[in-house]
Coordinates of C-alpha atoms in Angstrom, one line a residue:
M181 CA -77.5 133.8 153.3
S182 CA -79.2 130.5 154.0
L183 CA -78.2 127.3 152.3
P184 CA -80.8 126.2 149.7
L185 CA -82.2 122.7 150.4
Y186 CA -83.6 120.3 147.7
I187 CA -85.7 117.6 149.3
H188 CA -87.8 114.8 147.8
G189 CA -89.4 111.7 149.3
S190 CA -91.3 108.6 148.1
S191 CA -92.6 105.3 149.4
D192 CA -93.3 102.0 147.6
V193 CA -95.0 98.8 148.6
G194 CA -92.3 96.7 147.0
R195 CA -92.7 93.4 145.1
Q196 CA -93.6 91.0 147.9
R197 CA -96.0 92.9 150.2
S198 CA -99.6 93.6 149.7
Q199 CA -99.7 96.6 152.0
N200 CA -97.4 99.5 152.7
E201 CA -96.7 99.8 156.5
D202 CA -94.1 102.6 156.0
S203 CA -94.9 106.3 156.5
Y204 CA -92.9 109.5 155.9
R205 CA -93.4 113.2 156.4
I206 CA -91.6 116.3 154.9
G207 CA -92.7 119.5 156.5
V208 CA -91.7 123.2 157.0
Q209 CA -91.8 124.4 160.5
P210 CA -93.0 127.8 161.6
D211 CA -89.4 128.9 162.1
G212 CA -88.5 127.9 158.6
S213 CA -86.7 124.7 159.6
R214 CA -87.3 121.4 157.7
L215 CA -88.5 118.3 159.3
L216 CA -87.9 114.9 157.7
V217 CA -89.5 111.7 159.2
V218 CA -89.4 108.0 158.2
C219 CA -91.3 105.4 160.1
D220 CA -91.5 101.6 159.4
G221 CA -94.5 99.9 161.0
M222 CA -94.7 96.4 162.4
G223 CA -97.4 94.2 163.9
G224 CA -99.1 92.5 161.0
H225 CA -102.1 93.5 158.8
E226 CA -103.2 97.1 159.4
A227 CA -101.5 97.4 162.8
G228 CA -98.1 98.3 161.4
E229 CA -99.6 100.9 159.0
V230 CA -101.5 102.5 161.9
A231 CA -98.5 102.5 164.2
S232 CA -96.3 104.3 161.6
Q233 CA -98.9 106.9 160.8
V234 CA -99.7 107.6 164.5
A235 CA -96.0 108.0 165.3
S236 CA -95.1 110.2 162.4
D237 CA -98.1 112.5 163.0
R238 CA -97.3 112.8 166.7
L239 CA -93.6 113.5 166.0
V240 CA -94.5 116.4 163.6
E241 CA -97.1 117.8 166.0
V242 CA -94.7 117.9 169.0
L243 CA -91.8 119.4 167.0
S244 CA -94.1 122.1 165.4
T245 CA -95.2 123.4 168.8
S246 CA -91.8 123.3 170.5
A247 CA -89.3 126.1 170.7
P248 CA -86.0 125.1 169.1
D249 CA -83.9 126.4 172.0
N250 CA -82.5 122.9 172.7
P251 CA -83.1 120.7 169.6
P252 CA -81.7 117.5 170.9
R253 CA -83.8 117.7 174.0
V254 CA -86.9 118.5 172.0
L255 CA -86.3 115.5 169.7
Y256 CA -86.0 113.2 172.7
E257 CA -89.3 114.4 174.1
A258 CA -91.0 114.1 170.7
F259 CA -90.0 110.4 170.6
V260 CA -91.3 109.8 174.1
A261 CA -94.6 111.4 173.1
A262 CA -94.8 109.4 169.9
N263 CA -94.1 106.2 171.9
Q264 CA -97.0 106.9 174.2
A265 CA -99.3 107.7 171.3
V266 CA -98.6 104.3 169.7
L267 CA -99.1 102.4 173.0
E268 CA -102.5 104.1 173.4
A269 CA -103.5 103.3 169.9
A270 CA -102.4 99.7 170.4
G271 CA -104.6 99.4 173.5
T272 CA -107.6 100.9 171.7
R273 CA -107.3 98.5 168.8
G274 CA -106.4 95.5 170.9
A275 CA -103.1 95.0 169.1
P276 CA -100.4 94.8 171.9
G277 CA -97.6 94.1 169.5
M278 CA -98.2 97.1 167.3
G279 CA -95.1 99.3 166.9
T280 CA -92.9 101.2 164.5
T281 CA -89.4 102.5 164.0
G282 CA -88.7 106.2 163.5
V283 CA -85.8 108.4 162.3
I284 CA -85.9 112.2 162.2
A285 CA -83.7 114.9 160.5
W286 CA -84.5 118.4 161.8
V287 CA -82.7 120.8 159.5
M288 CA -82.0 124.4 160.5
S289 CA -80.1 126.1 157.8
S290 CA -76.8 124.3 157.7
R291 CA -77.3 122.3 160.9
C292 CA -79.1 118.9 160.9
Y293 CA -80.2 117.4 164.2
V294 CA -80.7 113.6 164.2
G295 CA -82.6 111.2 166.4
W296 CA -84.0 107.7 166.0
V297 CA -85.6 104.6 167.5
G298 CA -85.3 101.2 165.7
D299 CA -83.5 100.3 162.5
S300 CA -84.6 103.0 160.0
R301 CA -81.5 104.8 159.0
L302 CA -80.0 108.2 158.2
Y303 CA -76.8 108.6 156.0
Q304 CA -74.7 111.7 155.4
F305 CA -72.5 111.8 152.3
R306 CA -69.9 114.4 151.2
A307 CA -68.2 114.2 147.8
G308 CA -69.3 110.6 147.6
G309 CA -67.8 109.6 150.9
L310 CA -70.0 108.4 153.9
L311 CA -69.5 110.7 156.9
D312 CA -72.1 109.5 159.3
R313 CA -74.7 106.8 159.7
T314 CA -77.2 105.9 162.5
R315 CA -76.7 102.6 164.2
D316 CA -79.5 100.0 164.2
H317 CA -81.3 99.2 167.5
T318 CA -81.4 95.4 166.7
R319 CA -80.2 92.3 168.5
V320 CA -77.7 91.6 165.7
A321 CA -76.3 95.1 165.8
Q322 CA -75.7 94.6 169.5
M323 CA -73.9 91.3 168.9
V324 CA -71.7 93.0 166.3
A325 CA -70.9 95.9 168.7
H326 CA -69.8 93.3 171.3
G327 CA -67.7 91.3 168.9
I328 CA -70.0 88.3 168.9
L329 CA -70.7 88.5 165.2
T330 CA -68.9 90.0 162.2
A331 CA -70.6 92.4 159.8
D332 CA -70.7 89.7 157.2
E333 CA -72.2 87.2 159.6
A334 CA -74.8 89.8 160.7
R335 CA -76.0 90.6 157.2
N336 CA -77.8 87.2 156.7
H337 CA -78.5 86.4 160.4
P338 CA -82.1 85.3 161.1
D339 CA -82.4 87.9 163.9
S340 CA -81.1 90.8 161.8
H341 CA -84.4 92.7 162.2
V342 CA -85.3 91.7 165.7
L343 CA -85.7 95.1 167.4
V344 CA -84.5 95.9 170.9
Q345 CA -86.1 99.3 170.8
A346 CA -89.3 100.6 169.0
L347 CA -92.1 103.1 169.4
G348 CA -94.8 100.9 170.9
G349 CA -94.3 97.2 170.5
S350 CA -94.0 94.4 173.0
P351 CA -93.4 94.8 176.8
G352 CA -89.8 93.4 176.3
V353 CA -89.1 96.2 173.7
Q354 CA -90.6 98.8 176.0
K355 CA -88.4 97.7 178.8
S356 CA -85.3 99.0 177.0
F357 CA -86.9 102.0 175.3
K358 CA -84.6 105.0 175.1
P359 CA -84.5 107.2 172.1
E360 CA -81.0 107.9 170.7
V361 CA -80.3 111.5 169.8
W362 CA -77.0 113.0 168.7
T363 CA -76.1 116.0 170.9
E364 CA -74.2 117.8 168.1
P365 CA -75.8 118.4 164.7
L366 CA -74.5 117.4 161.4
E367 CA -72.8 120.4 159.7
L368 CA -74.1 120.7 156.1
R369 CA -72.0 122.1 153.2
S370 CA -73.1 122.8 149.7
G371 CA -73.2 119.4 147.9
D372 CA -73.8 117.3 151.0
V373 CA -76.4 114.6 150.7
V374 CA -78.6 113.4 153.5
L375 CA -80.6 110.1 153.0
L376 CA -83.3 108.7 155.2
C377 CA -84.7 105.3 154.5
S378 CA -86.4 102.1 155.8
D379 CA -84.8 98.7 155.8
G380 CA -86.6 97.8 152.5
L381 CA -83.9 99.9 150.8
Y382 CA -80.6 99.0 152.6
D383 CA -81.5 95.3 152.8
L384 CA -81.0 95.1 149.1
I385 CA -78.5 97.9 148.4
E386 CA -75.2 97.9 150.3
D387 CA -74.0 101.1 152.0
H388 CA -71.1 101.4 149.5
E389 CA -73.5 101.1 146.5
L390 CA -75.9 103.9 147.6
Y391 CA -73.9 107.0 146.4
P392 CA -72.7 105.5 143.0
L393 CA -76.4 104.9 142.1
I394 CA -77.4 108.5 142.6
E395 CA -74.3 110.6 141.7
G396 CA -74.9 113.1 138.9
R397 CA -78.7 112.6 139.1
D398 CA -81.4 115.2 139.9
Y399 CA -82.5 114.8 143.5
Q400 CA -86.0 113.6 142.5
D401 CA -84.7 111.2 139.9
A402 CA -82.2 109.9 142.5
V403 CA -85.1 108.8 144.8
T404 CA -86.9 107.1 142.0
W405 CA -83.8 105.3 140.9
L406 CA -83.0 104.0 144.4
I407 CA -86.5 102.5 144.8
Q408 CA -86.4 101.0 141.3
T409 CA -83.1 99.4 142.0
A410 CA -84.4 97.8 145.3
N411 CA -87.4 96.5 143.4
E412 CA -85.3 95.0 140.7
R413 CA -83.3 93.2 143.3
G414 CA -86.4 91.6 144.8
G415 CA -88.4 94.3 146.5
T416 CA -88.8 92.0 149.6
D417 CA -90.2 94.8 151.8
N418 CA -91.8 98.3 151.7
I419 CA -89.3 100.9 150.4
T420 CA -89.3 104.5 151.7
V421 CA -86.7 107.1 150.8
I422 CA -86.2 110.8 151.6
L423 CA -83.3 112.6 149.9
L424 CA -81.9 116.0 150.8
V425 CA -79.2 117.8 148.6
A426 CA -77.7 121.0 150.1
G427 CA -77.0 123.9 147.8
Q428 CA -77.9 122.4 144.4
P429 CA -80.5 120.2 142.8
E430 CA -78.1 117.5 141.5
V431 CA -76.3 115.0 143.5
P432 CA -72.6 115.9 143.1
R433 CA -70.3 113.4 141.5
R434 CA -67.7 111.6 143.6
V435 CA -64.3 113.2 144.2
M436 CA -61.6 110.7 144.4
V437 CA -59.4 111.9 147.2
P438 CA -56.5 109.7 148.4
Q439 CA -57.0 108.6 152.0
E440 CA -54.4 110.0 154.3
A441 CA -53.5 109.2 157.9
R442 CA -55.2 111.4 160.4
R443 CA -52.9 114.2 161.7
E444 CA -53.3 115.6 165.1
T445 CA -52.8 119.3 165.7
L446 CA -51.4 120.9 168.9
P447 CA -54.0 123.0 170.7
D448 CA -53.4 126.7 170.7
G449 CA -51.1 127.8 173.5
M450 CA -49.4 124.4 173.9
P451 CA -45.6 124.6 173.8
M452 CA -44.0 122.9 170.8
L453 CA -42.7 119.4 171.6
A454 CA -39.0 118.7 171.5
P455 CA -37.9 116.4 168.7
V456 CA -37.4 112.9 169.7
P457 CA -33.7 112.1 169.6
T458 CA -32.5 109.3 167.4
P459 CA -31.4 106.4 169.6
E460 CA -27.6 106.1 169.7
P461 CA -25.9 102.6 169.7
T462 CA -25.2 101.3 173.2
A463 CA -21.7 101.1 174.5
H464 CA -21.6 97.4 174.2
A465 CA -22.9 97.3 170.6
P466 CA -20.2 96.3 168.0
P467 CA -19.2 99.2 165.7
V468 CA -20.7 99.3 162.3
E469 CA -18.4 98.0 159.6
P470 CA -17.5 100.8 157.1
A471 CA -18.3 100.4 153.4
A472 CA -14.6 100.4 152.5
P473 CA -11.7 99.3 154.7
V474 CA -10.0 102.2 156.5
P475 CA -6.9 102.2 158.7
A476 CA -7.7 101.6 162.3
P477 CA -7.4 104.8 164.4
R478 CA -4.4 105.0 166.7
R479 CA -5.2 104.9 170.3
R480 CA -4.3 108.1 172.1
E481 CA -2.5 107.6 175.4
P482 CA -1.7 110.2 178.1
T483 CA 1.7 111.8 177.5
V484 CA 4.2 110.8 180.3
P485 CA 8.0 111.5 180.6
E486 CA 10.1 108.7 179.2
M487 CA 12.2 106.9 181.8
P488 CA 15.6 105.4 181.0
A489 CA 15.3 101.7 180.5
A490 CA 16.7 99.5 183.3
P491 CA 19.9 97.6 182.5
A492 CA 19.1 94.2 181.2
E493 CA 20.3 91.3 183.2
A494 CA 23.2 89.4 181.8
V495 CA 21.9 86.3 180.1
P496 CA 24.4 83.5 179.8
S497 CA 25.3 82.8 176.2
G498 CA 25.4 79.5 174.6
N499 CA 29.1 79.2 175.8
A500 CA 28.2 79.5 179.4
G501 CA 30.3 77.2 181.6
R502 CA 33.5 77.7 179.6
R503 CA 36.6 78.3 182.0
V504 CA 38.7 81.6 181.7
P505 CA 42.5 81.2 182.5
L506 CA 43.6 82.6 185.9
W507 CA 46.5 84.6 184.5
W508 CA 44.2 86.5 182.2
L509 CA 42.0 87.6 185.1
L510 CA 45.0 88.7 187.2
A511 CA 46.5 90.8 184.3
T512 CA 43.1 92.5 183.6
G513 CA 42.6 93.4 187.2
I514 CA 46.2 95.0 187.6
L515 CA 45.7 97.0 184.4
T516 CA 42.4 98.3 185.5
M517 CA 43.7 99.4 188.9
G518 CA 46.5 101.3 187.3
V519 CA 44.3 103.2 185.0
G520 CA 42.0 104.1 187.9
I521 CA 44.9 105.5 190.0
A522 CA 46.2 107.6 187.0
L523 CA 42.8 109.1 186.4
G524 CA 42.3 110.0 190.1
L525 CA 45.7 111.8 190.3
G526 CA 44.9 113.8 187.1
A527 CA 41.5 114.9 188.4
G528 CA 43.0 116.1 191.7
N529 CA 45.3 118.6 189.8
T530 CA 42.4 120.1 187.6
P531 CA 40.9 123.4 189.0
S532 CA 37.2 123.1 190.1
T533 CA 34.4 124.9 188.1
P534 CA 30.8 125.4 189.1
S535 CA 28.6 122.8 187.6
T536 CA 25.8 123.8 185.1
P537 CA 22.3 122.7 186.2
P538 CA 20.4 120.6 183.7
P539 CA 17.7 122.3 181.6
P540 CA 14.3 122.2 183.2
A541 CA 11.9 119.5 181.9
P542 CA 9.2 120.8 179.6
V543 CA 5.7 121.4 181.2
Q544 CA 3.4 118.5 180.6
S545 CA -0.4 118.8 180.1
T546 CA -2.7 115.8 180.2
S547 CA -5.8 115.7 178.0
L548 CA -8.3 112.9 178.7
A549 CA -9.7 111.4 175.5
V550 CA -12.1 108.6 174.8
E551 CA -12.4 106.8 171.5
V552 CA -16.0 107.1 170.2
D553 CA -16.8 105.5 166.8
G554 CA -13.3 106.2 165.5
G555 CA -13.3 109.8 166.7
T556 CA -12.4 111.6 170.0
E557 CA -14.5 113.3 172.5
Q558 CA -12.4 115.6 174.7
D559 CA -13.1 115.9 178.4
A560 CA -14.4 119.3 179.6
G561 CA -11.6 119.7 182.1
V562 CA -7.8 119.6 181.1
A563 CA -5.2 118.9 183.8
Q564 CA -2.3 121.4 183.5
S565 CA 0.9 122.1 185.4
G566 CA 2.6 125.5 185.6
P567 CA 3.2 128.5 187.9
P568 CA 0.8 129.1 190.7
E569 CA -2.2 131.3 190.2
G570 CA -1.2 135.0 189.9
M571 CA 2.3 134.2 188.7
G572 CA 1.6 134.6 185.0
T573 CA -0.1 132.6 182.3
P574 CA 1.0 128.9 182.2
H575 CA 2.3 127.6 179.0
T576 CA 0.5 124.5 177.9
T577 CA 1.3 122.0 175.3
P578 CA -1.7 120.9 173.3
A579 CA -2.5 117.2 173.2
P580 CA -1.3 115.4 170.0
A581 CA -3.9 115.6 167.2
P582 CA -5.5 112.2 166.2
T583 CA -4.1 110.6 163.1
G584 CA -6.2 109.4 160.2
N585 CA -9.7 110.8 159.3
S586 CA -11.3 110.6 162.8
Q587 CA -14.0 113.0 163.6
A588 CA -15.6 114.1 166.9
T589 CA -19.2 112.8 167.1
E590 CA -21.8 115.1 168.7
S591 CA -25.0 113.7 170.2
G592 CA -27.7 113.4 167.6
G593 CA -25.4 114.1 164.7
K594 CA -24.1 111.8 162.1

């Protein structure tokens, strides 16, 4: 089922011109497609009017006799033919500066192919939002594109309507002549609005004002209201408007949808991307202070056998240098010698017994541990001592458990 299209167009001379140099066409092609054309003539008295009529007639003629196998290519060739027709008319009339702009919407069911030369525009709206708009072929538009001017500066610039491309026109304009045609069509949905117009409309009505002026109106009333508004604001130029509403005769009201960031979607067949790990603090970064003071974790050291302490050297006391009597030293030596002789004689008379070997030292296991944020991270290998391989399962003593509330921290975890 084809999408119904409601189309209406109108043109007005404005408040400050005596002649209307704009021209427009709305036609039904043999294949059932719709052709919408707006041209804005230039060149002074009568010349601009002739140029816009010659161009619009030639565009419709070429498109009506062409097969729509490649619509963008056909549109391009139609502009080339219209340009040649205007140049020939200018030579016949002796008006070398005669020329015109031109914008076309070729609508095939739900597809709309677009092409243009000059500064007449096409807009596409959906739910009140602007989806697409043609770009002007003017000197000021080029300066904005290259960052020489801002959009606000360009709006009131004296060269705002100096064309760099046109159908016909001066030799300088012809030197850069190249119609602009979108290779892909606009996709129309029910409720979409397509607006074609000359500069007499958008010079006096800003882009963001266009849809609020027509929302909720019948498609014919919307065209009338746009032209009336431009005239009320001065009507400084001819005003031409064509409006298309897809699927219904009324312009839909705006739908206030919150703007969201654009989300990219992985193409089909692409493997899912691994999550990006949260960066861990570097080894040299100071530890984060806890919210409440906690006891500092005890440092775990490798377990080693305790060795007996070496005898401490005698340290002279505060009475060092005090003399001991000689008789006391002699008596102490004789007494000590006697006791030693008595003990030696007693030991010689005691029968000998086999000595009992000392108990074996317990098997030691060493577990390497490194403190990480108050917890421990155990090494993968644990050094153990015990019987050789094949001589039974060695008995291992587990490493002492950490004290306090320390926890092991895994990569990526808390």
